[in-house]
Each structure stands twice: as structure tokens, then as C-alpha cells.
Amino acid sequence: MQGRELRGELDAFLAETEQDLVAFRRDLHMHPELAFAEYRTTQRIAERLVAAGLTPTVLPRGTGIICDVGSGDGPTIALRADIDALPLQDEKDAPYRSTVPGSCHACGHDVHTTILLGTSLFLAQQAAAGLLPGRVRLIFQPAEELPGGALEVMAHGGISGVDRIFGLHCDPRVDVGQLGLKSGPITSACDKVVIRVSGPGGHTARPHLTADLVFALAKVLTELPAALSRRIDPRSSLSLVWGRVEAGTAANAIPDDGVAEGTVRCLDEEAWHAAPDLIKALLESVAGAYGIEATMDYTRGVPPVVNDEDCVQMLGEAAERALGAGAVVSTSQSLGGEDFAWYLESIPGAFARLGTRSPETGVTYDIHQGTFDIDERAIAMGVRVMATTALTALFESTRVPAADEITSALA
Ligand SMILES: [Zn+2]
Ligand SMILES: [Zn+2]
């Protein structure tokens, strides 16, 4: 199909469905569900897919959906959206703010879900008209934030037979109407570390007769990140940042235990492999100096998302066709973790950053904050990009080489 023709079809489709999609997103936003508890969300998506004549399969746990559009012998292109929310309080003053205390779509997964739903509805129309030269696998993935949902999808055959996979994420630093792309690594490894310290405890009047646990824990909190920065190649950008710390109950009592939890993020795979042993050794030496016991639980998270160059090119071409010339902007590797990485360990694909900031206001609502929100025009933009990408990837994968290409290949 010619670019202009596809664009016209998307214009007509969105003129009819954009408001409906915005309403769908707002409904999800008002009813956020945490990782592996996305039952209502799954139900809402399934209802809409069935109404469009598709046959969704709900994953065995009851959250998350896999659904194929089109059939036949052509290639299979997967499009993935994540559907879970975060355990955060919604702090927005919007009519569609979360109705669930302590739960909020602060990472934009309601937006990703809505974009994939809109794309599904459009592709279902294309398939019904016999215009789909292959198969598109829709993956509505649960539990990205846990993370682990990608592994759940893969364990149930979600990407078997898939040639390429594409996904996108809201980016509040990019203006609506633009798409941020990068070949190679685009997100980082992200692991979780939990440190527990213990000692005999005692009176704060006599720290020398016991082990001053709070002081030692404070040393651990500051010394570990500092020492790491001198022991690991700075180009790997390994960072240990604490998110929770707890010890003690009274001003005049040295407690007998304490805990600190944080994340280890890293741009580089080699440093990622070295990190757990190094952190453990540093912990033991700092804790030992103050006479306290220390243990570490290190949980491997996700590897970095590493974008395939050809797939990035397809996404870029599709975005230029769908959004217009100049819509593609370059983006840098972030220290965020994203479990889309697991798919790319097995098959080629690309992950893009969808602009969600209003250029009119210029305000950046950061993700993982209770105030996060988007310029809702991004929904239609996302549908344009995803639908065009799927069709571009299908046509490019099935394209018969022109005669002169064959001749030059043989020469
Ligand atoms: Zn997130
Ligand atoms: Zn996210």
C-alpha cells in the first residue's frame, strides 16, 4: 500500500475512533491495576477485540492477552503494550484521576494499552479487507513493573514464530507528534539490592560498648555508591541508588537491626555481571569496620533493551510516513529498566519513545510520579506509528526483490 493511501485510511479511522480511544484510556486510568492483577483491564481489552471480530487468548493467570490478526503464510510481526499500573498515589487534579487509593497509571501503560487497542482495531479492518500480507501478533503484556510479565508471555509461546517485535513507551521529555529512536542499547539493566544489618543493640550513651548500627548503616549507604564509582569503569554508568532505609524506634536506643533497599542500574553488560560480587565485598568490608553483621539479597532484574538496527530503520520510516517528515528525533540511552529487553534477547525488534509532552505548556510530567499525565493527542499518534510500523515490517519482510536487485546481487 502507498504511504499516502495508508495515511488517508488512518485519518478516516482516527476521525471516527480517536474520542472513543481517549475515553478508553481515561477509563483504564481511573481503574489502575497492579502487576498480575490486571483482571478488569484484561476484560476490557478482550471485549473490544472480540467486538472487532478477533479471537483473543487470555494468559493462564487471567491477566494479559495474546491475539493474532490476519492469517496466512506471511511473516509475523508482534506489537507489544504493557498494561499494569504502579503502587503510587495519583496526585493529579483531573476528572479521570485514579479511583483506587495507592494505585496509579504513572508510567503511561494505560496509554500504551489504548494505542495497541486502537492499532488492533485498525489492523482488524485491514485484515477483513484482505490487506494484511501476514500476521500481526498483539501482545497485551501484564506485569512490566514487577518485572516479569515478558517472561510470562514468552513462557506461553507469545513470541514463537514471531519475526520482529516492536513496542513504545511514553516519553514526557519529547513533544507530542515526535518519536525518539536509537539503535543499540536504549534502556539499562536494573537490579534490586536489599541489605540487612544486625548487631547487639544498646544505649546511645555507650556506642563503644555495642556496635553503633545506625551509624554503620549510614556509612554503608554512602560508602557503597562512592566506592563502586572508583571500582567500576565509569563508562558503564553503574549506579547504586537507595530507595528505602529503616532502622530503630527510639532516639536513645541503638537498634539491633536495619535494612536498606535500592536499585543497581547499569548501561554495560560486563559491569552488570561484575556488580553483585563487588557490592557484596564492599559491604562486608564497610560493615566489618564497625563490628556489625551484614547480608545482601541481590535480585537480577532486566538486561538492557538493545534495539536492532534494521528494526529501528523500519520504525523510523514508518514514523516519518505516519507523522510526517521531521517527526523522528534521536534519543539517548536511559537508566530506566524495561522488560521488553527479554523479547530482544530472543528475536530482533525495536523500542521507541513516544512524545507525550504538550509543546504549548512545555511542562514535563515525569513518569513514576503521582502527577504524571500526557497530552492525549499522543494516543492517535501512537496508533499511526504502530499500525504503519506493522504494515511496513510486513511488506518489507515479504517484498519480492526487484529484477535489478537480483542482477546486482548475482554480479
Ligand atoms: Zn515504569
Ligand atoms: Zn513503563
Tab-separated table of C-alpha atoms and ligand atoms in Angstrom:
chain	number	residue	atom	x	y	z
A	1	MET	CA	0.000	0.000	0.000
A	2	GLN	CA	1.248	3.515	-0.797
A	3	GLY	CA	2.125	5.768	2.106
A	4	ARG	CA	-0.448	8.410	1.199
A	5	GLU	CA	-3.211	5.831	0.877
A	6	LEU	CA	-2.414	4.332	4.300
A	7	ARG	CA	-2.246	7.756	5.858
A	8	GLY	CA	-5.680	8.580	4.433
A	9	GLU	CA	-7.102	5.363	5.844
A	10	LEU	CA	-5.625	6.099	9.245
A	11	ASP	CA	-7.047	9.654	9.092
A	12	ALA	CA	-10.507	8.262	8.413
A	13	PHE	CA	-10.185	5.577	11.099
A	14	LEU	CA	-8.991	8.031	13.743
A	15	ALA	CA	-11.598	10.649	12.860
A	16	GLU	CA	-14.102	8.040	13.913
A	17	THR	CA	-12.333	6.401	16.860
A	18	GLU	CA	-9.968	8.913	18.474
A	19	GLN	CA	-12.502	10.194	21.021
A	20	ASP	CA	-13.500	6.644	21.862
A	21	LEU	CA	-9.864	5.715	22.428
A	22	VAL	CA	-9.327	8.713	24.695
A	23	ALA	CA	-12.369	7.594	26.715
A	24	PHE	CA	-10.967	4.053	26.870
A	25	ARG	CA	-7.660	5.374	28.218
A	26	ARG	CA	-9.427	7.507	30.824
A	27	ASP	CA	-11.432	4.502	31.985
A	28	LEU	CA	-8.222	2.482	32.440
A	29	HIS	CA	-6.630	5.459	34.147
A	30	MET	CA	-9.474	5.619	36.669
A	31	HIS	CA	-9.190	1.886	37.372
A	32	PRO	CA	-5.470	1.076	37.557
A	33	GLU	CA	-4.467	-2.480	38.411
A	34	LEU	CA	-1.070	-3.624	39.669
A	35	ALA	CA	1.177	-6.300	38.158
A	36	PHE	CA	-0.528	-9.680	37.640
A	37	ALA	CA	-3.823	-8.284	38.966
A	38	GLU	CA	-4.934	-6.653	35.707
A	39	TYR	CA	-8.204	-8.643	35.512
A	40	ARG	CA	-10.565	-5.772	34.734
A	41	THR	CA	-8.107	-4.262	32.245
A	42	THR	CA	-7.734	-7.634	30.517
A	43	GLN	CA	-11.517	-7.972	30.377
A	44	ARG	CA	-11.972	-4.526	28.845
A	45	ILE	CA	-9.361	-5.218	26.155
A	46	ALA	CA	-10.783	-8.665	25.378
A	47	GLU	CA	-14.319	-7.285	24.970
A	48	ARG	CA	-13.134	-4.758	22.417
A	49	LEU	CA	-11.068	-7.290	20.470
A	50	VAL	CA	-13.954	-9.735	20.328
A	51	ALA	CA	-16.294	-6.959	19.164
A	52	ALA	CA	-13.826	-6.315	16.317
A	53	GLY	CA	-14.101	-9.959	15.250
A	54	LEU	CA	-10.762	-11.046	16.742
A	55	THR	CA	-10.061	-14.060	18.945
A	56	PRO	CA	-8.026	-13.023	21.985
A	57	THR	CA	-6.348	-15.594	24.224
A	58	VAL	CA	-6.085	-14.608	27.880
A	59	LEU	CA	-2.872	-15.842	29.540
A	60	PRO	CA	-3.394	-18.669	32.098
A	61	ARG	CA	-3.124	-16.409	35.171
A	62	GLY	CA	-6.108	-14.437	33.880
A	63	THR	CA	-4.203	-11.250	33.092
A	64	GLY	CA	-2.675	-10.281	29.773
A	65	ILE	CA	-3.713	-11.185	26.234
A	66	ILE	CA	-2.179	-12.575	23.077
A	67	CYS	CA	-4.168	-12.161	19.879
A	68	ASP	CA	-3.302	-12.672	16.221
A	69	VAL	CA	-4.688	-10.505	13.435
A	70	GLY	CA	-4.636	-11.950	9.963
A	71	SER	CA	-3.545	-15.395	8.926
A	72	GLY	CA	-1.743	-16.967	6.049
A	73	ASP	CA	1.857	-17.811	5.388
A	74	GLY	CA	3.388	-14.360	5.513
A	75	PRO	CA	5.745	-13.146	8.218
A	76	THR	CA	4.590	-12.440	11.763
A	77	ILE	CA	5.194	-9.074	13.377
A	78	ALA	CA	4.483	-8.601	17.079
A	79	LEU	CA	3.363	-5.373	18.699
A	80	ARG	CA	3.588	-5.196	22.473
A	81	ALA	CA	1.944	-2.982	25.073
A	82	ASP	CA	2.253	-3.301	28.845
A	83	ILE	CA	-0.959	-2.993	30.866
A	84	ASP	CA	-0.048	-2.706	34.576
A	85	ALA	CA	-0.088	0.301	36.912
A	86	LEU	CA	2.176	1.398	39.776
A	87	PRO	CA	1.681	1.321	43.559
A	88	LEU	CA	1.666	5.124	43.778
A	89	GLN	CA	-0.924	7.688	44.856
A	90	ASP	CA	-2.460	9.631	41.961
A	91	GLU	CA	-1.835	13.301	42.766
A	92	LYS	CA	-3.452	14.802	39.666
A	93	ASP	CA	-6.460	17.050	39.715
A	94	ALA	CA	-8.093	15.546	36.626
A	95	PRO	CA	-11.621	14.176	36.215
A	96	TYR	CA	-10.090	10.829	35.219
A	97	ARG	CA	-7.732	10.535	38.192
A	98	SER	CA	-7.337	7.119	39.791
A	99	THR	CA	-10.251	5.890	41.884
A	100	VAL	CA	-8.034	3.286	43.568
A	101	PRO	CA	-6.103	4.588	46.587
A	102	GLY	CA	-2.373	3.970	46.283
A	103	SER	CA	-2.549	2.838	42.664
A	104	CYS	CA	-1.883	4.928	39.581
A	105	HIS	CA	-1.041	4.638	35.877
A	106	ALA	CA	2.054	6.772	36.452
A	107	CYS	CA	4.131	5.037	33.770
A	108	GLY	CA	1.657	5.544	30.924
A	109	HIS	CA	0.854	1.863	30.427
A	110	ASP	CA	-2.828	2.843	30.083
A	111	VAL	CA	-1.691	4.893	27.081
A	112	HIS	CA	0.345	2.028	25.590
A	113	THR	CA	-2.629	-0.323	26.061
A	114	THR	CA	-5.006	2.111	24.375
A	115	ILE	CA	-2.627	2.675	21.472
A	116	LEU	CA	-2.302	-1.062	20.900
A	117	LEU	CA	-6.074	-1.474	21.123
A	118	GLY	CA	-6.590	1.270	18.517
A	119	THR	CA	-3.935	-0.345	16.320
A	120	SER	CA	-5.658	-3.719	16.713
A	121	LEU	CA	-8.994	-2.302	15.606
A	122	PHE	CA	-7.408	-0.689	12.548
A	123	LEU	CA	-5.466	-3.829	11.613
A	124	ALA	CA	-8.612	-5.942	12.041
A	125	GLN	CA	-10.254	-3.750	9.401
A	126	GLN	CA	-7.233	-4.163	7.130
A	127	ALA	CA	-7.267	-7.935	7.590
A	128	ALA	CA	-11.007	-8.096	6.873
A	129	ALA	CA	-10.361	-6.217	3.635
A	130	GLY	CA	-7.632	-8.724	2.720
A	131	LEU	CA	-4.888	-6.085	3.002
A	132	LEU	CA	-2.640	-7.759	5.571
A	133	PRO	CA	0.252	-9.672	3.939
A	134	GLY	CA	0.960	-11.778	7.012
A	135	ARG	CA	0.104	-11.868	10.649
A	136	VAL	CA	0.299	-9.299	13.432
A	137	ARG	CA	0.606	-10.668	16.950
A	138	LEU	CA	-0.848	-8.314	19.553
A	139	ILE	CA	0.724	-8.729	22.970
A	140	PHE	CA	-1.011	-7.031	25.890
A	141	GLN	CA	1.613	-7.882	28.479
A	142	PRO	CA	0.933	-7.945	32.230
A	143	ALA	CA	3.371	-7.013	34.976
A	144	GLU	CA	6.052	-4.932	33.281
A	145	GLU	CA	6.750	-3.110	36.539
A	146	LEU	CA	7.368	-6.235	38.610
A	147	PRO	CA	9.113	-7.049	36.178
A	148	GLY	CA	8.452	-10.493	34.796
A	149	GLY	CA	5.422	-10.183	32.558
A	150	ALA	CA	7.530	-10.516	29.425
A	151	LEU	CA	8.823	-13.880	30.657
A	152	GLU	CA	5.242	-14.945	31.370
A	153	VAL	CA	4.243	-14.051	27.794
A	154	MET	CA	7.262	-15.941	26.418
A	155	ALA	CA	6.584	-18.970	28.609
A	156	HIS	CA	3.212	-19.263	26.876
A	157	GLY	CA	4.536	-19.067	23.327
A	158	GLY	CA	3.933	-15.332	22.963
A	159	ILE	CA	6.799	-14.769	20.568
A	160	SER	CA	7.156	-18.177	18.971
A	161	GLY	CA	7.027	-17.792	15.211
A	162	VAL	CA	7.447	-14.022	15.504
A	163	ASP	CA	9.951	-12.448	13.102
A	164	ARG	CA	10.165	-8.982	14.636
A	165	ILE	CA	8.727	-7.197	17.635
A	166	PHE	CA	8.002	-3.518	18.244
A	167	GLY	CA	6.966	-1.529	21.279
A	168	LEU	CA	6.883	2.024	22.508
A	169	HIS	CA	6.869	3.961	25.754
A	170	CYS	CA	5.563	7.384	26.692
A	171	ASP	CA	8.355	9.931	26.969
A	172	PRO	CA	7.435	13.175	28.711
A	173	ARG	CA	10.678	14.796	27.530
A	174	VAL	CA	9.667	14.509	23.880
A	175	ASP	CA	6.947	16.693	22.340
A	176	VAL	CA	3.734	15.077	21.147
A	177	GLY	CA	3.988	14.283	17.435
A	178	GLN	CA	7.605	13.144	17.715
A	179	LEU	CA	9.157	9.748	18.132
A	180	GLY	CA	12.536	9.188	19.776
A	181	LEU	CA	14.693	6.428	18.259
A	182	LYS	CA	18.095	4.902	18.903
A	183	SER	CA	19.925	1.828	17.601
A	184	GLY	CA	21.698	-0.387	20.125
A	185	PRO	CA	21.092	-0.141	23.879
A	186	ILE	CA	18.268	2.264	24.798
A	187	THR	CA	17.482	1.332	28.422
A	188	SER	CA	19.622	-0.085	31.192
A	189	ALA	CA	19.966	-3.116	33.335
A	190	CYS	CA	18.093	-2.703	36.588
A	191	ASP	CA	18.564	-4.968	39.604
A	192	LYS	CA	17.303	-4.763	43.162
A	193	VAL	CA	19.519	-4.961	46.205
A	194	VAL	CA	18.386	-5.455	49.800
A	195	ILE	CA	20.906	-5.088	52.610
A	196	ARG	CA	20.223	-6.186	56.175
A	197	VAL	CA	22.489	-5.207	59.045
A	198	SER	CA	22.405	-6.529	62.585
A	199	GLY	CA	24.277	-6.038	65.846
A	200	PRO	CA	23.782	-6.385	69.605
A	201	GLY	CA	21.982	-3.021	70.042
A	202	GLY	CA	22.234	-0.916	73.212
A	203	HIS	CA	22.023	2.545	74.764
A	204	THR	CA	23.060	5.551	72.667
A	205	ALA	CA	25.120	6.679	75.677
A	206	ARG	CA	27.502	3.771	75.144
A	207	PRO	CA	28.091	3.178	71.390
A	208	HIS	CA	31.628	1.933	72.183
A	209	LEU	CA	30.232	-0.996	74.204
A	210	THR	CA	27.961	-2.206	71.426
A	211	ALA	CA	28.021	-1.754	67.646
A	212	ASP	CA	26.602	1.582	66.500
A	213	LEU	CA	24.258	0.107	63.938
A	214	VAL	CA	22.622	3.289	62.591
A	215	PHE	CA	25.986	4.954	62.128
A	216	ALA	CA	27.339	1.883	60.370
A	217	LEU	CA	24.242	1.650	58.149
A	218	ALA	CA	24.686	5.306	57.208
A	219	LYS	CA	28.290	4.510	56.259
A	220	VAL	CA	27.090	1.598	54.112
A	221	LEU	CA	24.572	3.880	52.388
A	222	THR	CA	27.163	6.456	51.410
A	223	GLU	CA	30.340	4.361	51.104
A	224	LEU	CA	28.976	1.682	48.777
A	225	PRO	CA	27.942	4.002	45.929
A	226	ALA	CA	31.136	6.035	46.410
A	227	ALA	CA	33.441	3.007	46.352
A	228	LEU	CA	31.634	1.474	43.373
A	229	SER	CA	32.258	4.619	41.345
A	230	ARG	CA	36.025	4.014	41.862
A	231	ARG	CA	35.994	0.264	41.261
A	232	ILE	CA	33.947	0.002	38.062
A	233	ASP	CA	34.653	1.598	34.692
A	234	PRO	CA	32.808	4.941	34.760
A	235	ARG	CA	31.743	4.382	31.135
A	236	SER	CA	29.452	1.594	32.314
A	237	SER	CA	27.472	4.223	34.281
A	238	LEU	CA	26.784	1.761	37.064
A	239	SER	CA	24.765	3.453	39.771
A	240	LEU	CA	23.534	2.222	43.135
A	241	VAL	CA	20.721	4.390	44.490
A	242	TRP	CA	18.816	3.731	47.710
A	243	GLY	CA	15.034	3.974	47.809
A	244	ARG	CA	14.202	2.739	51.302
A	245	VAL	CA	16.020	2.659	54.589
A	246	GLU	CA	14.779	1.721	58.010
A	247	ALA	CA	16.318	1.214	61.438
A	248	GLY	CA	15.446	1.914	65.036
A	249	THR	CA	12.411	3.014	67.036
A	250	ALA	CA	13.671	5.435	69.690
A	251	ALA	CA	16.049	8.402	69.841
A	252	ASN	CA	18.129	6.921	72.660
A	253	ALA	CA	18.330	3.244	71.671
A	254	ILE	CA	20.793	1.731	69.225
A	255	PRO	CA	18.690	-0.807	67.304
A	256	ASP	CA	19.798	-4.380	66.689
A	257	ASP	CA	18.799	-4.459	63.031
A	258	GLY	CA	18.219	-2.289	59.989
A	259	VAL	CA	17.535	-2.583	56.289
A	260	ALA	CA	18.270	-0.650	53.114
A	261	GLU	CA	16.823	-1.297	49.665
A	262	GLY	CA	17.917	0.152	46.390
A	263	THR	CA	18.456	-0.402	42.704
A	264	VAL	CA	21.576	-1.028	40.689
A	265	ARG	CA	21.397	0.351	37.163
A	266	CYS	CA	23.980	-0.163	34.507
A	267	LEU	CA	24.454	0.608	30.808
A	268	ASP	CA	27.030	-2.078	30.238
A	269	GLU	CA	26.658	-5.833	30.325
A	270	GLU	CA	30.165	-6.632	31.637
A	271	ALA	CA	29.820	-4.324	34.620
A	272	TRP	CA	26.330	-5.714	35.184
A	273	HIS	CA	27.790	-9.198	35.605
A	274	ALA	CA	30.515	-7.975	37.990
A	275	ALA	CA	28.229	-5.867	40.187
A	276	PRO	CA	26.807	-8.373	42.731
A	277	ASP	CA	30.170	-9.793	43.896
A	278	LEU	CA	31.746	-6.375	44.097
A	279	ILE	CA	28.889	-4.872	46.109
A	280	LYS	CA	28.971	-7.823	48.493
A	281	ALA	CA	32.718	-7.469	49.087
A	282	LEU	CA	32.411	-3.721	49.690
A	283	LEU	CA	29.501	-4.263	52.068
A	284	GLU	CA	31.444	-6.776	54.135
A	285	SER	CA	34.453	-4.507	54.448
A	286	VAL	CA	32.411	-1.430	55.491
A	287	ALA	CA	30.195	-3.346	57.938
A	288	GLY	CA	33.169	-5.237	59.354
A	289	ALA	CA	34.914	-1.980	60.250
A	290	TYR	CA	32.040	-1.129	62.631
A	291	GLY	CA	31.531	-4.615	64.054
A	292	ILE	CA	28.108	-5.269	62.538
A	293	GLU	CA	26.845	-8.221	60.565
A	294	ALA	CA	25.603	-7.553	57.042
A	295	THR	CA	23.862	-9.694	54.451
A	296	MET	CA	22.809	-8.897	50.917
A	297	ASP	CA	19.964	-10.154	48.751
A	298	TYR	CA	20.644	-9.329	45.125
A	299	THR	CA	17.812	-9.818	42.639
A	300	ARG	CA	18.651	-9.735	38.967
A	301	GLY	CA	16.200	-7.550	37.087
A	302	VAL	CA	16.134	-6.940	33.388
A	303	PRO	CA	19.008	-6.673	30.910
A	304	PRO	CA	19.285	-3.524	28.750
A	305	VAL	CA	16.885	-3.171	25.790
A	306	VAL	CA	19.165	-3.457	22.750
A	307	ASN	CA	17.468	-2.213	19.580
A	308	ASP	CA	18.109	-3.964	16.269
A	309	GLU	CA	19.360	-1.545	13.615
A	310	ASP	CA	17.100	-2.780	10.776
A	311	CYS	CA	14.058	-2.646	13.015
A	312	VAL	CA	14.914	0.885	14.124
A	313	GLN	CA	15.115	1.842	10.465
A	314	MET	CA	11.671	0.333	9.798
A	315	LEU	CA	10.235	2.196	12.787
A	316	GLY	CA	11.859	5.411	11.581
A	317	GLU	CA	10.485	5.047	8.045
A	318	ALA	CA	7.050	4.220	9.424
A	319	ALA	CA	7.073	7.185	11.800
A	320	GLU	CA	8.049	9.584	9.004
A	321	ARG	CA	5.213	8.201	6.868
A	322	ALA	CA	2.735	8.281	9.717
A	323	LEU	CA	3.608	11.542	11.449
A	324	GLY	CA	5.357	13.478	8.709
A	325	ALA	CA	8.931	14.475	7.887
A	326	GLY	CA	10.960	15.551	10.894
A	327	ALA	CA	8.909	13.524	13.357
A	328	VAL	CA	11.795	11.239	14.244
A	329	VAL	CA	14.224	12.583	16.803
A	330	SER	CA	17.228	10.862	18.275
A	331	THR	CA	17.121	9.784	21.883
A	332	SER	CA	19.736	8.673	24.368
A	333	GLN	CA	20.110	5.529	26.463
A	334	SER	CA	18.235	5.949	29.732
A	335	LEU	CA	18.985	4.459	33.123
A	336	GLY	CA	15.433	3.161	33.273
A	337	GLY	CA	14.815	-0.593	33.121
A	338	GLU	CA	12.257	-2.091	30.742
A	339	ASP	CA	11.361	-5.783	30.480
A	340	PHE	CA	10.852	-5.515	26.688
A	341	ALA	CA	14.574	-6.424	26.854
A	342	TRP	CA	13.661	-10.092	27.376
A	343	TYR	CA	11.975	-10.324	23.952
A	344	LEU	CA	15.028	-8.802	22.273
A	345	GLU	CA	17.272	-11.467	23.795
A	346	SER	CA	15.412	-13.913	21.502
A	347	ILE	CA	14.202	-12.015	18.427
A	348	PRO	CA	15.082	-8.742	16.681
A	349	GLY	CA	12.948	-5.715	17.377
A	350	ALA	CA	12.911	-2.103	18.413
A	351	PHE	CA	11.551	0.007	21.213
A	352	ALA	CA	10.695	3.673	20.644
A	353	ARG	CA	9.939	6.677	22.812
A	354	LEU	CA	6.632	8.334	22.022
A	355	GLY	CA	6.446	12.062	22.710
A	356	THR	CA	3.721	12.930	25.225
A	357	ARG	CA	4.624	16.491	26.247
A	358	SER	CA	2.432	19.409	25.157
A	359	PRO	CA	4.637	21.917	23.351
A	360	GLU	CA	2.043	24.571	24.287
A	361	THR	CA	2.634	24.191	28.025
A	362	GLY	CA	6.182	22.834	27.870
A	363	VAL	CA	5.590	21.162	31.246
A	364	THR	CA	7.357	17.823	31.745
A	365	TYR	CA	5.330	15.435	33.895
A	366	ASP	CA	7.860	12.799	34.801
A	367	ILE	CA	6.977	9.116	34.823
A	368	HIS	CA	6.751	7.248	38.138
A	369	GLN	CA	5.409	10.443	39.747
A	370	GLY	CA	1.872	10.856	41.063
A	371	THR	CA	1.430	13.901	38.826
A	372	PHE	CA	2.265	12.082	35.557
A	373	ASP	CA	-0.099	12.797	32.680
A	374	ILE	CA	0.113	13.085	28.913
A	375	ASP	CA	-1.063	15.191	26.013
A	376	GLU	CA	-3.780	12.826	24.821
A	377	ARG	CA	-3.105	13.631	21.168
A	378	ALA	CA	-0.250	11.149	21.663
A	379	ILE	CA	-2.775	8.292	21.540
A	380	ALA	CA	-3.692	8.881	17.896
A	381	MET	CA	-0.015	9.475	17.073
A	382	GLY	CA	0.853	6.162	18.688
A	383	VAL	CA	-1.822	4.329	16.684
A	384	ARG	CA	-0.469	5.865	13.464
A	385	VAL	CA	3.086	4.805	14.305
A	386	MET	CA	2.241	1.269	15.453
A	387	ALA	CA	-0.117	0.485	12.566
A	388	THR	CA	2.275	1.889	9.973
A	389	THR	CA	5.208	0.062	11.551
A	390	ALA	CA	3.396	-3.274	11.486
A	391	LEU	CA	2.451	-2.822	7.830
A	392	THR	CA	5.909	-1.554	6.865
A	393	ALA	CA	7.573	-4.516	8.585
A	394	LEU	CA	5.143	-6.980	6.980
A	395	PHE	CA	5.591	-5.546	3.492
A	396	GLU	CA	9.374	-5.268	3.818
A	397	SER	CA	9.593	-8.838	5.079
A	398	THR	CA	7.511	-10.158	2.169
A	399	ARG	CA	8.873	-7.838	-0.504
A	400	VAL	CA	9.987	-9.603	-3.636
A	401	PRO	CA	13.360	-8.189	-4.759
A	402	ALA	CA	13.197	-6.138	-7.949
A	403	ALA	CA	14.908	-7.610	-11.046
A	404	ASP	CA	17.830	-5.189	-10.940
A	405	GLU	CA	18.433	-6.020	-7.249
A	406	ILE	CA	18.673	-9.710	-8.142
A	407	THR	CA	21.049	-8.936	-11.016
A	408	SER	CA	23.326	-6.857	-8.820
A	409	ALA	CA	23.230	-9.498	-6.091
A	410	LEU	CA	24.378	-12.090	-8.632
A	411	ALA	CA	27.067	-9.876	-10.095
B	1	ZN	ZN	7.502	2.168	34.804
B	2	ZN	ZN	6.698	1.766	31.814
